[in-house]
Amino acid sequence: MAKATTQFICQECGAESAKWTGRCAACNSWNSIVEEPTSHRAPSKVATTQAIALMAVPSAPEDRRPTNVAGLDQVLGGGIVPGSVILIGGEPGVGKSTLVTQAAMQIAGQETVLYVSAEESPKQVKMRTERLGRLPENFLITSENFVESIATLIPAASLVIVDSIQAVRTDSLQSAPGSVGQVRECAAILQRIAKETDVPIVLIGHVTKDGSIAGPRVLEHLVDVVLYFDGERTGPYRVLRAAKNRFGATEEIALFEMGETGLRYVENASAALLSERSKEASGSAVVPIMEGTRCLLAEIQALCTPSFLTSPRRVITGADYNRMTIVLAVMEKRLNMRMGAQDVFINVTAGLRIDEPAADLPALLAAASSLRDKPLRPDLIAFGEVGLGGEIRSVNHADRRLKEAARLGFKNALVSANQAHSDDAGLKVVKAVDVQQAVKISGVDGARS
């Protein structure tokens, strides 16, 4: 038997090295872990091959298998492509298993679906699945977690779901499941089988603290589609977005509502997100955000209270922390508002997360509204980037934002003085050069508090 050797694998790019010097030579990263293969692999035999002209390759018609789950098919671009490998990531408890189970139950009505539950027993999966509806006969399940055993079951199925890829292991490595080497090797084996058998495989993946899928980045490069399922576990809404799609666009998102009977697709997302908004409360502003090519209206709430701490608290939920601290610093410097003496809490409702700079201006108006305890006009939306000098900068997709706001009944929009837009938006567009003018237009007094 060959002697086991130590092998170093970079967590970021998956590069291997027999000798570790402290930094990855491939991606210049410090991160690494150690894998110990049970034995050396036998060298592969090189077969004689030849290249052919691309025009000689027969064309295959696009054949997608609809999941019949509204929203999921939309994000996938019409359905699941045979032989594709789909990776779905999200925080624990957000509803990843529920989403893929609903799709599996729809497909299992006509074809065979194999559910590989590497983390739960079949009884646990059945208890969770029964609340979603009647179980079809073609819904097969196994709790096997060795990828070599799973591979023997794949050709007999029309769809395979692996929950989760971090719990699957291979005999060729003696490291624990979930390690970089195990995740990469198992995913590569499953990807090869999917291409050979034309059976699509859905992989469910864990995420790290920063929200990215756990494991080497090569995992995301290996698969055909990468989907992220986001949302607060305690909230009702979930957002499904595509980060990569070799068979369609990555500009589609879908909003789902979690209920007792599973996930329900929300067609009018903007109305649902604003359904519980209090129009008379201070500290509330509405911003049209872009999710791919789709525009959603979201509510940003702010609460400013006098601080009795040496370092006032800054709690930001659903927005970029660094951008919000810049907004508060601009309010202190350019508006003479004493934000340094305030505990500030900023929240994007419904569990959404906003990363674009268009949220700067509405966040500033919400904080100013809370500080002065004066509500903004209920028919006003705002969007724009706030510069360090207090100027308001324009953002992209202004027409889509304005039309979505008009569709929901908003009458006024506050934007940058340099913002380009069409004249047929359907609402009154008011422009401001800087934050002083914006606060004055919104009706919130910008005097020193």
CSV table of C-alpha atoms in Angstrom, one decimal:
chain,number,residue,atom,x,y,z
A,1,MET,CA,0.0,0.0,0.0
A,2,ALA,CA,1.3,3.4,-0.9
A,3,LYS,CA,2.4,5.7,1.9
A,4,ALA,CA,0.1,8.6,2.7
A,5,THR,CA,1.5,12.0,2.1
A,6,THR,CA,0.7,15.5,3.4
A,7,GLN,CA,-0.8,17.8,0.8
A,8,PHE,CA,-1.5,21.5,1.2
A,9,ILE,CA,-4.6,23.0,-0.4
A,10,CYS,CA,-5.5,26.7,-0.6
A,11,GLN,CA,-9.0,27.6,0.6
A,12,GLU,CA,-9.4,30.4,-1.8
A,13,CYS,CA,-8.4,28.9,-5.2
A,14,GLY,CA,-7.9,25.2,-4.4
A,15,ALA,CA,-4.3,25.1,-5.6
A,16,GLU,CA,-2.3,22.2,-4.3
A,17,SER,CA,1.3,22.2,-3.1
A,18,ALA,CA,3.5,19.5,-1.6
A,19,LYS,CA,5.4,22.2,0.3
A,20,TRP,CA,3.8,25.1,2.1
A,21,THR,CA,5.8,28.3,2.5
A,22,GLY,CA,3.1,30.4,4.2
A,23,ARG,CA,1.5,32.0,1.1
A,24,CYS,CA,-0.3,30.5,-1.9
A,25,ALA,CA,1.8,30.8,-5.0
A,26,ALA,CA,-1.3,30.8,-7.3
A,27,CYS,CA,-3.5,33.4,-5.7
A,28,ASN,CA,-1.1,35.0,-3.1
A,29,SER,CA,-3.5,34.2,-0.3
A,30,TRP,CA,-2.4,33.3,3.3
A,31,ASN,CA,-5.4,30.9,3.9
A,32,SER,CA,-4.7,27.2,3.7
A,33,ILE,CA,-5.6,23.9,5.2
A,34,VAL,CA,-3.9,20.5,5.3
A,35,GLU,CA,-5.3,17.4,3.6
A,36,GLU,CA,-3.9,13.9,4.0
A,37,PRO,CA,-4.8,11.5,1.1
A,38,THR,CA,-4.9,7.9,2.1
A,39,SER,CA,-2.7,7.0,-0.8
A,40,HIS,CA,-1.1,8.2,-4.0
A,41,ARG,CA,-3.3,8.0,-7.0
A,42,ALA,CA,-2.2,5.9,-9.9
A,43,PRO,CA,-1.2,8.0,-12.9
A,44,SER,CA,-4.0,8.2,-15.4
A,45,LYS,CA,-3.5,6.7,-18.8
A,46,VAL,CA,-3.4,9.2,-21.7
A,47,ALA,CA,-5.7,8.1,-24.5
A,48,THR,CA,-5.1,9.2,-28.1
A,49,THR,CA,-7.5,11.9,-29.0
A,50,GLN,CA,-8.0,14.5,-31.7
A,51,ALA,CA,-9.6,17.9,-32.1
A,52,ILE,CA,-12.6,18.5,-34.4
A,53,ALA,CA,-14.0,21.6,-36.0
A,54,LEU,CA,-16.5,23.4,-33.9
A,55,MET,CA,-18.9,23.7,-36.9
A,56,ALA,CA,-18.9,19.9,-37.1
A,57,VAL,CA,-20.3,19.5,-33.6
A,58,PRO,CA,-24.0,18.7,-33.9
A,59,SER,CA,-26.3,21.3,-32.5
A,60,ALA,CA,-28.6,20.3,-29.7
A,61,PRO,CA,-32.0,22.0,-29.1
A,62,GLU,CA,-32.3,23.7,-25.8
A,63,ASP,CA,-34.3,21.3,-23.6
A,64,ARG,CA,-35.2,22.7,-20.2
A,65,ARG,CA,-37.2,20.8,-17.6
A,66,PRO,CA,-39.6,23.2,-15.8
A,67,THR,CA,-39.8,22.8,-12.0
A,68,ASN,CA,-43.3,24.3,-12.0
A,69,VAL,CA,-42.3,26.4,-9.0
A,70,ALA,CA,-43.0,30.0,-10.0
A,71,GLY,CA,-40.0,32.2,-9.3
A,72,LEU,CA,-37.5,29.4,-9.4
A,73,ASP,CA,-38.0,28.8,-13.1
A,74,GLN,CA,-37.8,32.5,-13.7
A,75,VAL,CA,-34.4,32.8,-12.0
A,76,LEU,CA,-33.1,29.6,-13.8
A,77,GLY,CA,-34.1,31.0,-17.2
A,78,GLY,CA,-37.0,28.7,-17.8
A,79,GLY,CA,-36.1,25.5,-16.0
A,80,ILE,CA,-33.4,23.0,-15.4
A,81,VAL,CA,-31.0,22.1,-18.2
A,82,PRO,CA,-30.3,18.3,-18.5
A,83,GLY,CA,-26.8,17.5,-17.3
A,84,SER,CA,-26.4,20.8,-15.4
A,85,VAL,CA,-25.1,21.2,-11.9
A,86,ILE,CA,-26.8,23.8,-9.8
A,87,LEU,CA,-25.5,25.1,-6.5
A,88,ILE,CA,-27.8,26.7,-4.0
A,89,GLY,CA,-26.3,28.5,-1.0
A,90,GLY,CA,-27.9,30.3,2.0
A,91,GLU,CA,-27.8,30.6,5.7
A,92,PRO,CA,-29.1,27.7,7.9
A,93,GLY,CA,-32.9,27.7,8.2
A,94,VAL,CA,-33.5,30.2,5.4
A,95,GLY,CA,-35.5,27.6,3.4
A,96,LYS,CA,-33.0,26.0,0.8
A,97,SER,CA,-34.2,22.5,1.5
A,98,THR,CA,-37.9,23.6,1.3
A,99,LEU,CA,-37.3,25.3,-2.0
A,100,VAL,CA,-35.7,22.3,-3.7
A,101,THR,CA,-38.1,19.9,-2.1
A,102,GLN,CA,-41.1,21.8,-3.6
A,103,ALA,CA,-39.4,21.6,-7.0
A,104,ALA,CA,-38.6,17.9,-6.5
A,105,MET,CA,-42.3,17.1,-5.6
A,106,GLN,CA,-43.4,18.8,-8.8
A,107,ILE,CA,-41.0,16.9,-11.0
A,108,ALA,CA,-41.6,13.6,-9.2
A,109,GLY,CA,-45.2,13.6,-10.3
A,110,GLN,CA,-43.9,12.5,-13.7
A,111,GLU,CA,-40.3,11.5,-13.4
A,112,THR,CA,-38.0,9.9,-10.7
A,113,VAL,CA,-36.3,12.2,-8.3
A,114,LEU,CA,-33.5,11.1,-6.0
A,115,TYR,CA,-33.0,13.1,-2.7
A,116,VAL,CA,-29.6,12.5,-1.1
A,117,SER,CA,-30.0,13.5,2.5
A,118,ALA,CA,-26.5,13.4,3.9
A,119,GLU,CA,-27.4,15.4,7.0
A,120,GLU,CA,-30.8,14.2,8.0
A,121,SER,CA,-32.4,10.7,8.3
A,122,PRO,CA,-35.2,9.7,5.8
A,123,LYS,CA,-37.8,10.0,8.7
A,124,GLN,CA,-36.7,13.6,9.4
A,125,VAL,CA,-37.0,14.5,5.7
A,126,LYS,CA,-40.5,12.9,5.5
A,127,MET,CA,-41.7,14.9,8.5
A,128,ARG,CA,-40.5,18.1,6.9
A,129,THR,CA,-41.9,17.2,3.4
A,130,GLU,CA,-45.4,16.1,4.4
A,131,ARG,CA,-46.4,19.6,5.3
A,132,LEU,CA,-45.8,20.6,1.6
A,133,GLY,CA,-48.4,18.3,0.2
A,134,ARG,CA,-49.0,14.7,-0.9
A,135,LEU,CA,-45.8,12.7,-1.4
A,136,PRO,CA,-45.4,11.4,-5.0
A,137,GLU,CA,-44.3,7.8,-5.5
A,138,ASN,CA,-41.3,8.7,-7.6
A,139,PHE,CA,-39.7,10.7,-4.8
A,140,LEU,CA,-36.8,8.5,-3.7
A,141,ILE,CA,-34.5,9.2,-0.8
A,142,THR,CA,-31.2,7.9,0.6
A,143,SER,CA,-29.1,9.0,3.6
A,144,GLU,CA,-25.9,7.8,2.0
A,145,ASN,CA,-23.0,10.3,2.3
A,146,PHE,CA,-20.2,8.5,0.3
A,147,VAL,CA,-20.1,9.9,-3.2
A,148,GLU,CA,-19.0,6.6,-4.7
A,149,SER,CA,-22.2,5.0,-3.5
A,150,ILE,CA,-24.3,7.9,-4.5
A,151,ALA,CA,-22.9,7.7,-8.1
A,152,THR,CA,-24.4,4.2,-8.6
A,153,LEU,CA,-27.9,5.6,-8.0
A,154,ILE,CA,-27.7,8.7,-10.2
A,155,PRO,CA,-28.3,7.1,-13.7
A,156,ALA,CA,-31.7,5.8,-12.7
A,157,ALA,CA,-33.0,9.2,-11.7
A,158,SER,CA,-34.2,12.2,-13.7
A,159,LEU,CA,-33.1,14.7,-11.0
A,160,VAL,CA,-30.7,14.4,-8.1
A,161,ILE,CA,-30.6,16.7,-5.0
A,162,VAL,CA,-27.6,16.5,-2.7
A,163,ASP,CA,-28.3,18.1,0.8
A,164,SER,CA,-25.6,19.1,1.5
A,165,ILE,CA,-22.4,19.0,-0.5
A,166,GLN,CA,-20.4,19.7,2.7
A,167,ALA,CA,-21.7,16.5,4.3
A,168,VAL,CA,-20.7,14.2,1.3
A,169,ARG,CA,-17.3,12.5,1.4
A,170,THR,CA,-15.1,10.4,-0.8
A,171,ASP,CA,-12.9,7.3,0.0
A,172,SER,CA,-9.9,8.8,-1.8
A,173,LEU,CA,-9.4,11.3,1.0
A,174,GLN,CA,-9.2,10.6,4.7
A,175,SER,CA,-10.1,14.2,5.8
A,176,ALA,CA,-13.4,15.0,7.4
A,177,PRO,CA,-16.5,15.9,5.3
A,178,GLY,CA,-16.7,19.6,4.7
A,179,SER,CA,-13.0,20.2,4.3
A,180,VAL,CA,-11.7,21.9,1.1
A,181,GLY,CA,-10.4,18.8,-0.4
A,182,GLN,CA,-13.5,16.7,0.2
A,183,VAL,CA,-15.9,19.4,-1.1
A,184,ARG,CA,-13.9,20.0,-4.2
A,185,GLU,CA,-13.4,16.3,-5.0
A,186,CYS,CA,-17.0,15.3,-4.4
A,187,ALA,CA,-18.3,18.1,-6.5
A,188,ALA,CA,-15.9,17.2,-9.3
A,189,ILE,CA,-17.1,13.6,-9.3
A,190,LEU,CA,-20.8,14.6,-9.3
A,191,GLN,CA,-20.2,17.1,-12.0
A,192,ARG,CA,-18.5,14.5,-14.2
A,193,ILE,CA,-21.4,12.1,-13.7
A,194,ALA,CA,-24.0,14.8,-14.5
A,195,LYS,CA,-22.3,15.4,-17.9
A,196,GLU,CA,-22.0,11.8,-18.7
A,197,THR,CA,-25.6,10.8,-17.8
A,198,ASP,CA,-27.4,14.0,-18.6
A,199,VAL,CA,-29.0,13.9,-15.2
A,200,PRO,CA,-29.1,17.4,-13.6
A,201,ILE,CA,-27.8,17.6,-10.0
A,202,VAL,CA,-28.7,20.2,-7.4
A,203,LEU,CA,-26.2,20.8,-4.7
A,204,ILE,CA,-27.2,22.6,-1.5
A,205,GLY,CA,-24.2,24.4,0.1
A,206,HIS,CA,-23.5,26.0,3.5
A,207,VAL,CA,-22.3,29.6,3.7
A,208,THR,CA,-19.6,31.3,5.7
A,209,LYS,CA,-20.1,34.3,8.1
A,210,ASP,CA,-19.7,36.8,5.3
A,211,GLY,CA,-22.4,35.1,3.2
A,212,SER,CA,-20.3,33.3,0.6
A,213,ILE,CA,-20.6,29.6,-0.1
A,214,ALA,CA,-18.3,27.6,2.1
A,215,GLY,CA,-15.5,25.7,0.5
A,216,PRO,CA,-13.0,26.6,-2.2
A,217,ARG,CA,-13.9,29.1,-4.8
A,218,VAL,CA,-13.3,26.4,-7.4
A,219,LEU,CA,-16.6,24.9,-6.3
A,220,GLU,CA,-18.5,27.9,-7.8
A,221,HIS,CA,-16.4,27.8,-11.0
A,222,LEU,CA,-17.1,24.0,-11.3
A,223,VAL,CA,-20.9,24.2,-11.4
A,224,ASP,CA,-23.1,25.6,-14.1
A,225,VAL,CA,-25.5,27.7,-11.9
A,226,VAL,CA,-25.0,29.4,-8.6
A,227,LEU,CA,-28.1,30.6,-6.7
A,228,TYR,CA,-28.2,32.4,-3.4
A,229,PHE,CA,-31.2,32.3,-1.1
A,230,ASP,CA,-31.3,35.2,1.3
A,231,GLY,CA,-33.5,36.5,4.0
A,232,GLU,CA,-34.0,36.8,7.7
A,233,ARG,CA,-35.0,33.4,9.2
A,234,THR,CA,-37.4,35.2,11.5
A,235,GLY,CA,-39.0,37.2,8.7
A,236,PRO,CA,-41.5,36.0,6.1
A,237,TYR,CA,-39.7,37.0,2.9
A,238,ARG,CA,-36.8,35.3,1.0
A,239,VAL,CA,-35.0,36.5,-2.1
A,240,LEU,CA,-33.6,34.1,-4.7
A,241,ARG,CA,-30.9,35.5,-7.0
A,242,ALA,CA,-28.5,34.0,-9.5
A,243,ALA,CA,-24.8,34.8,-9.1
A,244,LYS,CA,-23.9,32.7,-12.1
A,245,ASN,CA,-25.9,31.0,-14.9
A,246,ARG,CA,-24.3,29.4,-17.9
A,247,PHE,CA,-27.7,28.9,-19.5
A,248,GLY,CA,-29.4,32.2,-18.9
A,249,ALA,CA,-29.2,35.7,-17.4
A,250,THR,CA,-28.0,36.5,-13.9
A,251,GLU,CA,-30.3,39.6,-13.7
A,252,GLU,CA,-33.4,37.9,-12.4
A,253,ILE,CA,-34.6,37.6,-8.8
A,254,ALA,CA,-37.6,36.1,-7.2
A,255,LEU,CA,-39.3,37.0,-3.9
A,256,PHE,CA,-40.8,34.2,-1.8
A,257,GLU,CA,-42.9,34.2,1.3
A,258,MET,CA,-42.4,31.5,3.9
A,259,GLY,CA,-45.6,30.0,5.3
A,260,GLU,CA,-46.8,26.9,7.1
A,261,THR,CA,-47.2,25.0,3.8
A,262,GLY,CA,-43.9,26.1,2.3
A,263,LEU,CA,-42.7,28.9,0.1
A,264,ARG,CA,-45.1,31.0,-2.0
A,265,TYR,CA,-43.9,33.1,-4.9
A,266,VAL,CA,-44.8,36.8,-4.4
A,267,GLU,CA,-45.7,38.4,-7.8
A,268,ASN,CA,-46.1,42.0,-6.7
A,269,ALA,CA,-43.0,42.2,-4.6
A,270,SER,CA,-42.9,46.0,-4.0
A,271,ALA,CA,-46.5,46.1,-2.7
A,272,ALA,CA,-45.7,43.2,-0.3
A,273,LEU,CA,-42.5,44.8,1.0
A,274,LEU,CA,-44.4,48.0,1.8
A,275,SER,CA,-47.6,46.5,3.0
A,276,GLU,CA,-46.9,47.1,6.7
A,277,ARG,CA,-45.2,50.5,6.4
A,278,SER,CA,-46.5,53.2,8.7
A,279,LYS,CA,-46.9,56.4,6.7
A,280,GLU,CA,-47.2,58.7,9.7
A,281,ALA,CA,-44.1,57.5,11.6
A,282,SER,CA,-40.9,59.4,11.6
A,283,GLY,CA,-37.6,57.7,10.6
A,284,SER,CA,-39.0,55.9,7.5
A,285,ALA,CA,-38.1,56.4,3.9
A,286,VAL,CA,-38.8,54.5,0.7
A,287,VAL,CA,-36.1,53.7,-1.9
A,288,PRO,CA,-36.4,51.9,-5.3
A,289,ILE,CA,-33.5,49.4,-5.4
A,290,MET,CA,-32.3,47.4,-8.4
A,291,GLU,CA,-32.0,43.6,-8.2
A,292,GLY,CA,-30.6,42.7,-11.5
A,293,THR,CA,-32.9,44.2,-14.1
A,294,ARG,CA,-35.9,44.2,-11.7
A,295,CYS,CA,-36.8,47.2,-9.5
A,296,LEU,CA,-38.2,46.7,-5.9
A,297,LEU,CA,-39.4,49.3,-3.5
A,298,ALA,CA,-37.9,48.9,0.0
A,299,GLU,CA,-38.4,50.7,3.3
A,300,ILE,CA,-35.4,52.0,5.2
A,301,GLN,CA,-36.0,52.8,8.9
A,302,ALA,CA,-33.8,54.8,11.2
A,303,LEU,CA,-34.0,55.4,14.9
A,304,CYS,CA,-31.9,58.1,16.6
A,305,THR,CA,-31.9,58.3,20.4
A,306,PRO,CA,-29.6,60.3,22.8
A,307,SER,CA,-26.6,58.2,23.8
A,308,PHE,CA,-25.3,57.8,27.3
A,309,LEU,CA,-22.3,55.7,26.2
A,310,THR,CA,-18.7,56.8,25.6
A,311,SER,CA,-19.0,55.4,22.1
A,312,PRO,CA,-22.5,55.8,20.7
A,313,ARG,CA,-24.0,52.6,19.2
A,314,ARG,CA,-24.2,52.1,15.4
A,315,VAL,CA,-26.4,49.1,14.5
A,316,ILE,CA,-26.9,48.6,10.8
A,317,THR,CA,-29.1,45.8,9.5
A,318,GLY,CA,-29.6,45.1,5.8
A,319,ALA,CA,-27.4,47.9,4.5
A,320,ASP,CA,-23.6,48.3,4.1
A,321,TYR,CA,-22.2,49.3,7.4
A,322,ASN,CA,-19.4,51.5,6.0
A,323,ARG,CA,-21.6,53.4,3.7
A,324,MET,CA,-24.1,54.1,6.5
A,325,THR,CA,-21.3,55.4,8.8
A,326,ILE,CA,-20.2,57.8,6.0
A,327,VAL,CA,-23.8,59.0,5.7
A,328,LEU,CA,-23.9,59.7,9.4
A,329,ALA,CA,-20.6,61.5,9.2
A,330,VAL,CA,-21.9,63.7,6.4
A,331,MET,CA,-24.9,64.6,8.5
A,332,GLU,CA,-22.6,65.7,11.3
A,333,LYS,CA,-20.3,67.8,9.1
A,334,ARG,CA,-22.6,69.2,6.4
A,335,LEU,CA,-26.0,69.4,8.2
A,336,ASN,CA,-24.7,70.3,11.7
A,337,MET,CA,-26.6,67.5,13.2
A,338,ARG,CA,-25.0,66.1,16.3
A,339,MET,CA,-25.0,62.4,15.3
A,340,GLY,CA,-21.9,61.8,17.5
A,341,ALA,CA,-24.2,62.2,20.5
A,342,GLN,CA,-26.8,59.7,19.2
A,343,ASP,CA,-27.3,56.0,19.2
A,344,VAL,CA,-28.3,55.2,15.6
A,345,PHE,CA,-30.2,52.1,14.4
A,346,ILE,CA,-30.7,51.6,10.7
A,347,ASN,CA,-32.8,48.7,9.3
A,348,VAL,CA,-34.0,47.6,5.9
A,349,THR,CA,-37.3,45.9,6.5
A,350,ALA,CA,-38.5,42.5,5.4
A,351,GLY,CA,-35.0,41.0,5.7
A,352,LEU,CA,-33.7,42.6,2.4
A,353,ARG,CA,-30.1,43.7,2.0
A,354,ILE,CA,-29.2,46.8,0.0
A,355,ASP,CA,-25.6,47.1,-1.2
A,356,GLU,CA,-26.0,49.9,-3.8
A,357,PRO,CA,-25.2,53.6,-3.2
A,358,ALA,CA,-28.7,54.6,-4.2
A,359,ALA,CA,-29.7,53.9,-0.6
A,360,ASP,CA,-27.5,56.7,0.8
A,361,LEU,CA,-30.0,59.6,0.3
A,362,PRO,CA,-33.1,57.8,1.7
A,363,ALA,CA,-31.0,56.5,4.7
A,364,LEU,CA,-29.9,60.1,5.4
A,365,LEU,CA,-33.5,61.4,5.1
A,366,ALA,CA,-34.7,58.6,7.4
A,367,ALA,CA,-32.1,59.4,10.0
A,368,ALA,CA,-32.8,63.1,9.8
A,369,SER,CA,-36.5,62.4,10.1
A,370,SER,CA,-36.0,60.4,13.3
A,371,LEU,CA,-33.6,62.9,14.8
A,372,ARG,CA,-36.1,65.7,14.3
A,373,ASP,CA,-39.2,63.4,14.9
A,374,LYS,CA,-40.8,64.7,11.7
A,375,PRO,CA,-42.2,62.1,9.2
A,376,LEU,CA,-41.4,62.4,5.5
A,377,ARG,CA,-44.1,62.9,3.0
A,378,PRO,CA,-45.8,59.5,2.6
A,379,ASP,CA,-45.9,59.8,-1.2
A,380,LEU,CA,-42.2,60.6,-1.5
A,381,ILE,CA,-39.4,58.2,-2.7
A,382,ALA,CA,-35.7,59.1,-2.9
A,383,PHE,CA,-32.6,57.7,-4.3
A,384,GLY,CA,-29.0,58.9,-4.8
A,385,GLU,CA,-25.4,58.6,-3.7
A,386,VAL,CA,-24.2,60.9,-1.0
A,387,GLY,CA,-20.6,62.2,-1.5
A,388,LEU,CA,-18.2,63.2,1.3
A,389,GLY,CA,-18.7,66.9,0.4
A,390,GLY,CA,-22.4,66.6,0.9
A,391,GLU,CA,-23.2,66.5,-2.8
A,392,ILE,CA,-25.8,64.1,-4.2
A,393,ARG,CA,-24.7,62.0,-7.1
A,394,SER,CA,-26.8,60.3,-9.8
A,395,VAL,CA,-27.3,56.6,-10.0
A,396,ASN,CA,-28.2,54.3,-12.9
A,397,HIS,CA,-31.6,52.9,-14.0
A,398,ALA,CA,-33.4,56.0,-12.9
A,399,ASP,CA,-36.4,55.5,-15.3
A,400,ARG,CA,-37.1,52.0,-14.0
A,401,ARG,CA,-37.0,53.2,-10.4
A,402,LEU,CA,-39.4,56.1,-11.2
A,403,LYS,CA,-41.8,54.0,-13.1
A,404,GLU,CA,-42.0,51.3,-10.3
A,405,ALA,CA,-42.6,54.1,-7.8
A,406,ALA,CA,-45.4,55.6,-9.9
A,407,ARG,CA,-47.0,52.1,-10.3
A,408,LEU,CA,-47.2,51.9,-6.6
A,409,GLY,CA,-48.9,55.3,-6.2
A,410,PHE,CA,-46.0,57.5,-5.2
A,411,LYS,CA,-46.4,61.1,-6.5
A,412,ASN,CA,-42.9,62.7,-5.8
A,413,ALA,CA,-39.3,61.6,-6.2
A,414,LEU,CA,-36.2,63.3,-4.8
A,415,VAL,CA,-33.1,62.7,-6.8
A,416,SER,CA,-29.7,64.3,-7.7
A,417,ALA,CA,-29.7,67.5,-9.7
A,418,ASN,CA,-27.5,65.7,-12.3
A,419,GLN,CA,-29.8,62.7,-12.5
A,420,ALA,CA,-30.9,62.0,-16.1
A,421,HIS,CA,-34.4,60.6,-16.6
A,422,SER,CA,-37.2,60.6,-19.1
A,423,ASP,CA,-40.2,63.0,-18.7
A,424,ASP,CA,-42.9,60.3,-18.8
A,425,ALA,CA,-42.2,58.7,-15.4
A,426,GLY,CA,-45.6,59.4,-14.1
A,427,LEU,CA,-44.6,61.3,-11.0
A,428,LYS,CA,-43.1,64.7,-10.1
A,429,VAL,CA,-39.3,64.6,-9.9
A,430,VAL,CA,-37.7,67.1,-7.6
A,431,LYS,CA,-33.9,67.6,-7.8
A,432,ALA,CA,-31.4,68.6,-5.1
A,433,VAL,CA,-27.8,69.6,-5.4
A,434,ASP,CA,-26.6,68.7,-1.9
A,435,VAL,CA,-27.9,67.2,1.3
A,436,GLN,CA,-28.8,70.6,2.7
A,437,GLN,CA,-31.3,71.2,-0.2
A,438,ALA,CA,-32.5,67.6,0.0
A,439,VAL,CA,-33.4,67.8,3.7
A,440,LYS,CA,-35.1,71.1,3.2
A,441,ILE,CA,-37.2,69.8,0.3
A,442,SER,CA,-38.2,66.7,2.3
A,443,GLY,CA,-39.6,68.9,5.0
A,444,VAL,CA,-37.1,67.8,7.7
A,445,ASP,CA,-35.4,70.7,9.4
A,446,GLY,CA,-31.7,70.5,9.1
A,447,ALA,CA,-30.9,72.8,12.0
A,448,ARG,CA,-28.6,71.7,14.8
A,449,SER,CA,-30.4,69.3,17.1
